[in-house]
Amino acid sequence: MKSVSVLCGAIAVMVALGCGAPVAAQGAKESAPLDMARQALALKPGEYVWAPEISPSGPVTVVVDLSTQRATIYRNGVRIGVSTISTGKRGYETPTGVFSILLKDAKHRSTKYNNAPMPFTQKLTQDGVALHAGGLPGYPESHGCVHLPYTLAQKLFTTTSFSTTVVISGRTGAQAKDVFGGVLAPIATNGQPALHVPLAPSDSYRWTPALSPRGPVTLILSGSDKRLVVLRNGIEIGRAKVTIDGEPLGTHLLTLTAQPDGTQQWLLVGVAGHTEEANLPVEGDVLQRLTMPAAFRQSIAPLVVPGTTVLVTMAPINKKTTGSEMTVLAAAK
């Protein structure tokens, strides 16, 4: 039970003001990049947000929305990036469906269009539709491929694998809707809708570890929804109602590390907007500030091992839930 006590204490340090824990620098509640990322649809052509530290391991899923001309990247079921894109123009419409990456070639050139460079190509279809760096005028202008900002295309190229699922949906020219409200992936790694079922009013928690017996674990604490969600290998295996004493202090990320002396230590991860927090230790057991069902706490105890990450955010868990709009991403260009 020690690991869960440490976990609850670590989370509580992040969600409570003036708790006396030795975390000297909390950082700004919101940085300029966070403000820009809050409304993903407001990103200008060529801009993107990228924070892979939020979920450092696990399966990757890319969701391309033709209506919004945005691509959203999830790892271990958690959103780590959103990018502006440019898809197929009229007569060359990008196909919709569920795809796997068939080929990766960082220096690929087109065999159809005058040997045109297609940096960081990730091929999705046999006839050449791919994710790659390309022009981003703010509207569909490709010959069917999904154009990405050059730097993001490079980052994504090193993040994906041949098992990565890419889902393309929507319709070019359709009314754009904001689909970036929630932090969890709406699509599972098999391309089907993810199973994120809200708790019934009479239920305090749900625990279904058989849905994903093994893999990396990520925990998400939503201050707006008062929920703690457990993901394993990109699949939700647990959810509980929590009571928080005090309001969450922005977005923070913690990771459990093994120390040379054999002890375990929670450290803050310095994501953009909170870089001054990098590697600051989180100490103290202030369990009274975070209350959850005892049975749920006992269930997650064996999963809290070195490498486990905890995301504390005011963002809602799902786009259909209510709560304060706050990004879990940091911006780069």
Coordinates of C-alpha atoms in Angstrom, one line a residue:
M1 CA 0.0 0.0 0.0
K2 CA 3.0 2.3 0.3
S3 CA 3.1 3.0 -3.4
V4 CA -0.5 4.1 -3.4
S5 CA 0.0 6.3 -0.4
V6 CA 2.9 8.0 -2.1
L7 CA 0.8 8.3 -5.3
C8 CA -2.1 9.9 -3.5
G9 CA 0.3 12.2 -1.7
A10 CA 2.0 13.2 -5.0
I11 CA -1.3 13.9 -6.6
A12 CA -2.4 15.9 -3.6
V13 CA 0.7 18.1 -3.7
M14 CA -0.4 19.0 -7.2
V15 CA -4.0 19.7 -6.4
A16 CA -3.6 21.7 -3.2
L17 CA -2.3 25.2 -2.6
G18 CA -0.1 25.8 0.3
C19 CA 0.2 22.2 1.4
G20 CA 3.7 22.6 2.7
A21 CA 5.3 20.0 0.4
P22 CA 8.9 20.7 -0.8
V23 CA 8.0 21.7 -4.3
A24 CA 9.3 25.2 -4.5
A25 CA 8.4 26.1 -8.1
Q26 CA 4.9 25.4 -9.2
G27 CA 5.1 27.4 -12.5
A28 CA 2.6 29.6 -14.1
K29 CA -1.0 28.4 -14.0
E30 CA -1.1 28.9 -17.8
S31 CA 1.6 29.9 -20.2
A32 CA 1.2 31.6 -23.5
P33 CA 1.6 28.3 -25.3
L34 CA -1.1 26.7 -23.2
D35 CA -3.4 29.5 -24.1
M36 CA -2.8 29.0 -27.8
A37 CA -3.3 25.2 -27.5
R38 CA -6.6 25.6 -25.6
Q39 CA -8.5 26.0 -28.7
A40 CA -7.0 23.6 -31.2
L41 CA -9.2 24.8 -34.0
A42 CA -7.6 28.3 -33.6
L43 CA -4.2 27.0 -34.6
K44 CA -2.9 28.7 -37.7
P45 CA -1.7 26.8 -40.8
G46 CA 1.6 25.1 -40.0
E47 CA 1.1 25.2 -36.2
Y48 CA 0.8 22.3 -33.9
V49 CA 1.0 21.3 -30.2
W50 CA 3.2 18.5 -29.0
A51 CA 3.8 17.1 -25.5
P52 CA 5.0 13.5 -25.8
E53 CA 6.1 13.5 -22.1
I54 CA 2.5 13.3 -21.0
S55 CA 2.4 9.7 -22.1
P56 CA 5.9 8.4 -22.7
S57 CA 5.1 4.9 -23.8
G58 CA 2.3 2.7 -25.1
P59 CA 0.5 2.2 -28.4
V60 CA 0.0 5.2 -30.7
T61 CA -3.2 6.1 -32.6
V62 CA -3.5 9.0 -35.1
V63 CA -6.9 10.4 -35.8
V64 CA -7.3 12.6 -38.9
D65 CA -10.4 14.8 -39.2
L66 CA -11.1 16.0 -42.7
S67 CA -13.7 18.4 -41.5
T68 CA -11.5 20.3 -39.1
Q69 CA -8.3 19.7 -41.1
R70 CA -6.6 18.6 -37.9
A71 CA -4.7 15.4 -36.8
T72 CA -4.7 14.3 -33.2
I73 CA -2.1 12.0 -31.8
Y74 CA -2.7 9.7 -28.8
R75 CA -0.3 7.5 -27.0
N76 CA -1.4 4.9 -24.4
G77 CA -4.9 6.4 -24.9
V78 CA -3.9 9.9 -23.9
R79 CA -3.7 12.9 -26.2
I80 CA -0.2 14.1 -26.8
G81 CA -0.5 16.2 -29.9
V82 CA -2.7 18.1 -32.2
S83 CA -1.7 19.5 -35.6
T84 CA -3.0 21.5 -38.5
I85 CA -3.0 19.4 -41.8
S86 CA -3.8 19.7 -45.4
T87 CA -5.6 16.8 -47.1
G88 CA -6.7 15.9 -50.6
K89 CA -8.2 18.6 -52.8
R90 CA -11.3 18.1 -55.0
G91 CA -10.7 15.2 -57.4
Y92 CA -8.0 13.8 -55.1
E93 CA -10.0 13.4 -51.9
T94 CA -8.2 11.6 -49.0
P95 CA -9.9 8.3 -48.4
T96 CA -11.6 7.6 -45.0
G97 CA -11.3 4.5 -43.0
V98 CA -9.0 2.6 -40.6
F99 CA -5.4 2.2 -41.8
S100 CA -2.1 0.8 -40.6
I101 CA 1.3 2.1 -41.6
L102 CA 2.6 0.0 -44.5
L103 CA 6.0 1.8 -45.1
K104 CA 8.2 4.4 -43.5
D105 CA 10.7 6.3 -45.5
A106 CA 12.2 9.5 -44.2
K107 CA 13.6 10.5 -47.7
H108 CA 10.8 9.3 -49.9
R109 CA 10.0 10.8 -53.3
S110 CA 6.8 10.6 -55.2
T111 CA 6.6 8.0 -58.1
K112 CA 3.5 9.8 -59.5
Y113 CA 4.2 13.5 -59.3
N114 CA 7.6 14.4 -60.8
N115 CA 9.8 12.9 -58.1
A116 CA 8.4 15.4 -55.6
P117 CA 10.0 15.1 -52.1
M118 CA 7.7 13.6 -49.4
P119 CA 9.8 13.9 -46.2
F120 CA 9.1 11.5 -43.4
T121 CA 6.6 9.4 -45.4
Q122 CA 4.3 7.0 -43.6
K123 CA 2.4 5.1 -46.3
L124 CA -1.2 4.1 -45.5
T125 CA -2.4 2.6 -48.8
Q126 CA -0.9 0.6 -51.6
D127 CA -1.7 3.4 -54.1
G128 CA 0.4 5.9 -52.2
V129 CA -1.8 7.8 -49.7
A130 CA 0.5 8.7 -46.8
L131 CA 1.3 11.0 -43.9
H132 CA 4.2 13.2 -44.7
A133 CA 5.6 16.8 -44.4
G134 CA 4.1 19.0 -47.0
G135 CA 2.3 22.3 -47.9
L136 CA -0.1 23.7 -45.3
P137 CA -2.0 26.6 -46.9
G138 CA -5.0 26.3 -44.5
Y139 CA -7.2 24.2 -46.8
P140 CA -7.1 20.9 -48.6
E141 CA -4.6 21.0 -51.4
S142 CA -2.8 17.7 -51.6
H143 CA -3.2 14.8 -54.1
G144 CA -4.7 12.7 -51.4
C145 CA -2.0 12.6 -48.8
V146 CA -2.2 14.1 -45.3
H147 CA 0.3 16.9 -45.1
L148 CA 1.9 17.7 -41.7
P149 CA 4.2 20.5 -40.5
Y150 CA 7.8 19.5 -41.3
T151 CA 9.0 19.3 -37.7
L152 CA 6.0 17.5 -36.4
A153 CA 6.2 15.0 -39.3
Q154 CA 9.7 14.3 -38.2
K155 CA 8.7 13.8 -34.6
L156 CA 5.7 11.6 -35.5
F157 CA 7.9 9.5 -37.8
T158 CA 10.1 8.5 -34.8
T159 CA 7.0 8.0 -32.5
T160 CA 5.0 5.6 -34.6
S161 CA 5.5 2.0 -35.7
F162 CA 4.0 -0.4 -38.2
S163 CA 1.4 -1.3 -35.6
T164 CA 0.2 2.3 -35.3
T165 CA -3.5 2.7 -36.3
V166 CA -4.4 5.8 -38.4
V167 CA -8.2 6.6 -38.5
I168 CA -9.3 9.1 -41.2
S169 CA -12.9 10.4 -40.8
G170 CA -15.1 13.4 -41.5
R171 CA -15.8 15.2 -44.8
T172 CA -13.9 18.0 -46.4
G173 CA -16.0 21.1 -46.3
A174 CA -18.3 19.9 -43.6
Q175 CA -19.0 22.2 -40.6
A176 CA -16.1 21.9 -38.2
K177 CA -16.8 20.9 -34.6
D178 CA -14.5 21.1 -31.7
V179 CA -13.5 17.5 -30.9
F180 CA -10.5 18.4 -28.7
G181 CA -12.3 18.8 -25.3
G182 CA -11.3 15.5 -23.7
V183 CA -7.9 14.1 -22.9
L184 CA -8.7 10.4 -23.7
A185 CA -8.6 8.9 -27.2
P186 CA -12.0 8.5 -28.7
I187 CA -10.6 5.7 -30.9
A188 CA -9.1 2.5 -29.6
T189 CA -5.9 1.0 -31.1
N190 CA -8.0 -1.2 -33.4
G191 CA -9.7 1.8 -34.9
Q192 CA -13.0 1.2 -33.2
P193 CA -14.6 3.6 -30.7
A194 CA -12.9 3.5 -27.4
L195 CA -14.8 2.2 -24.4
H196 CA -15.0 5.2 -22.0
V197 CA -18.3 4.6 -20.1
P198 CA -19.2 7.2 -17.5
L199 CA -19.8 5.9 -14.0
A200 CA -23.4 5.5 -13.0
P201 CA -24.6 7.8 -10.3
S202 CA -24.8 4.9 -7.9
D203 CA -21.3 3.6 -8.7
S204 CA -18.2 4.9 -7.0
Y205 CA -15.7 3.0 -9.2
R206 CA -15.2 0.5 -11.9
W207 CA -12.3 -2.0 -12.2
T208 CA -12.0 -4.2 -15.3
P209 CA -8.3 -5.2 -15.6
A210 CA -9.0 -8.2 -17.8
L211 CA -9.7 -5.7 -20.7
S212 CA -6.0 -5.1 -20.9
P213 CA -3.9 -7.6 -18.8
R214 CA -0.5 -6.0 -19.4
G215 CA 1.4 -3.0 -20.7
P216 CA 2.4 0.5 -19.6
V217 CA 0.1 2.3 -17.1
T218 CA -1.0 5.9 -17.1
L219 CA -3.3 7.5 -14.5
I220 CA -5.3 10.7 -15.2
L221 CA -6.8 12.9 -12.5
S222 CA -9.4 15.3 -13.9
G223 CA -10.1 18.2 -11.5
S224 CA -13.2 19.2 -13.5
D225 CA -14.8 15.8 -13.5
K226 CA -13.4 14.6 -10.1
R227 CA -12.4 11.3 -11.7
L228 CA -9.3 9.2 -11.6
V229 CA -8.9 7.0 -14.7
V230 CA -6.4 4.1 -15.2
L231 CA -5.2 3.2 -18.7
R232 CA -3.1 0.2 -19.5
N233 CA -1.7 -0.3 -23.0
G234 CA -4.1 2.3 -24.4
I235 CA -7.2 0.8 -22.8
E236 CA -9.2 2.1 -19.9
I237 CA -9.3 -0.6 -17.1
G238 CA -10.5 1.5 -14.2
R239 CA -12.3 4.7 -13.2
A240 CA -13.2 6.1 -9.8
K241 CA -14.9 9.1 -8.2
V242 CA -12.5 11.1 -6.1
T243 CA -12.9 13.9 -3.7
I244 CA -10.2 16.7 -3.9
D245 CA -9.6 19.2 -1.2
G246 CA -8.7 22.3 -3.0
E247 CA -8.6 23.2 -6.7
P248 CA -6.1 21.6 -9.2
L249 CA -3.2 23.9 -10.0
G250 CA -3.0 23.8 -13.8
T251 CA -1.5 20.9 -15.7
H252 CA 1.2 18.8 -14.1
L253 CA 2.8 15.5 -14.9
L254 CA 4.5 13.1 -12.5
T255 CA 6.5 9.9 -13.0
L256 CA 7.6 7.3 -10.5
T257 CA 11.3 6.6 -10.6
A258 CA 13.5 4.0 -8.9
Q259 CA 16.4 5.6 -6.9
P260 CA 19.9 4.1 -6.6
D261 CA 19.3 3.2 -3.0
G262 CA 16.3 1.1 -3.9
T263 CA 13.6 3.5 -2.9
Q264 CA 11.0 5.0 -5.2
Q265 CA 10.5 8.7 -5.8
W266 CA 7.8 10.7 -7.6
L267 CA 9.4 13.4 -9.8
L268 CA 7.7 16.3 -11.7
V269 CA 8.2 16.2 -15.5
G270 CA 9.1 19.5 -17.0
V271 CA 6.6 19.8 -19.9
A272 CA 6.6 23.1 -21.8
G273 CA 5.0 25.8 -19.7
H274 CA 6.4 24.0 -16.6
T275 CA 10.0 23.4 -17.5
E276 CA 11.2 24.8 -14.2
E277 CA 9.6 21.8 -12.5
A278 CA 11.7 19.2 -14.2
N279 CA 13.0 16.5 -11.8
L280 CA 11.7 18.3 -8.7
P281 CA 10.9 15.6 -6.1
V282 CA 7.4 15.3 -4.7
E283 CA 7.3 14.2 -1.1
G284 CA 4.9 13.9 1.8
D285 CA 1.8 11.8 2.3
V286 CA -1.3 14.1 2.3
L287 CA -3.8 11.4 1.6
Q288 CA -6.5 13.3 3.3
R289 CA -6.6 15.7 0.4
L290 CA -7.6 13.0 -2.1
T291 CA -10.2 10.4 -1.2
M292 CA -11.1 7.4 -3.4
P293 CA -12.9 4.1 -2.7
A294 CA -10.7 1.8 -0.6
A295 CA -11.3 -1.2 -3.0
F296 CA -10.2 0.9 -5.9
R297 CA -7.0 2.0 -4.1
Q298 CA -6.2 -1.6 -3.3
S299 CA -6.7 -2.6 -6.9
I300 CA -4.3 0.0 -8.4
A301 CA -1.6 -0.6 -5.8
P302 CA 0.2 -3.4 -7.8
L303 CA 0.2 -1.2 -10.9
V304 CA 2.1 1.7 -9.4
V305 CA 5.6 0.8 -10.3
P306 CA 8.6 2.8 -11.6
G307 CA 7.7 4.2 -15.0
T308 CA 4.1 4.9 -14.0
T309 CA 2.9 8.4 -15.0
V310 CA 0.2 10.5 -13.5
L311 CA -1.4 13.4 -15.4
V312 CA -3.2 16.1 -13.3
T313 CA -5.4 18.3 -15.4
M314 CA -8.5 20.5 -15.3
A315 CA -9.5 19.2 -18.7
P316 CA -12.5 16.9 -18.8
I317 CA -11.9 13.2 -19.2
N318 CA -14.1 12.9 -22.4
K319 CA -15.3 15.5 -24.8
K320 CA -18.9 14.7 -23.8
T321 CA -18.3 15.5 -20.1
T322 CA -18.5 19.0 -18.7
G323 CA -15.7 20.9 -17.1
S324 CA -13.3 23.8 -17.5
E325 CA -11.6 23.9 -20.9
M326 CA -7.9 23.5 -20.4
T327 CA -5.4 21.9 -22.7
V328 CA -3.0 19.1 -21.6
L329 CA -0.6 20.0 -24.3
A330 CA 2.2 22.5 -24.8
A331 CA 2.8 24.3 -28.1
A332 CA 5.7 24.2 -30.5
K333 CA 6.1 25.3 -34.1

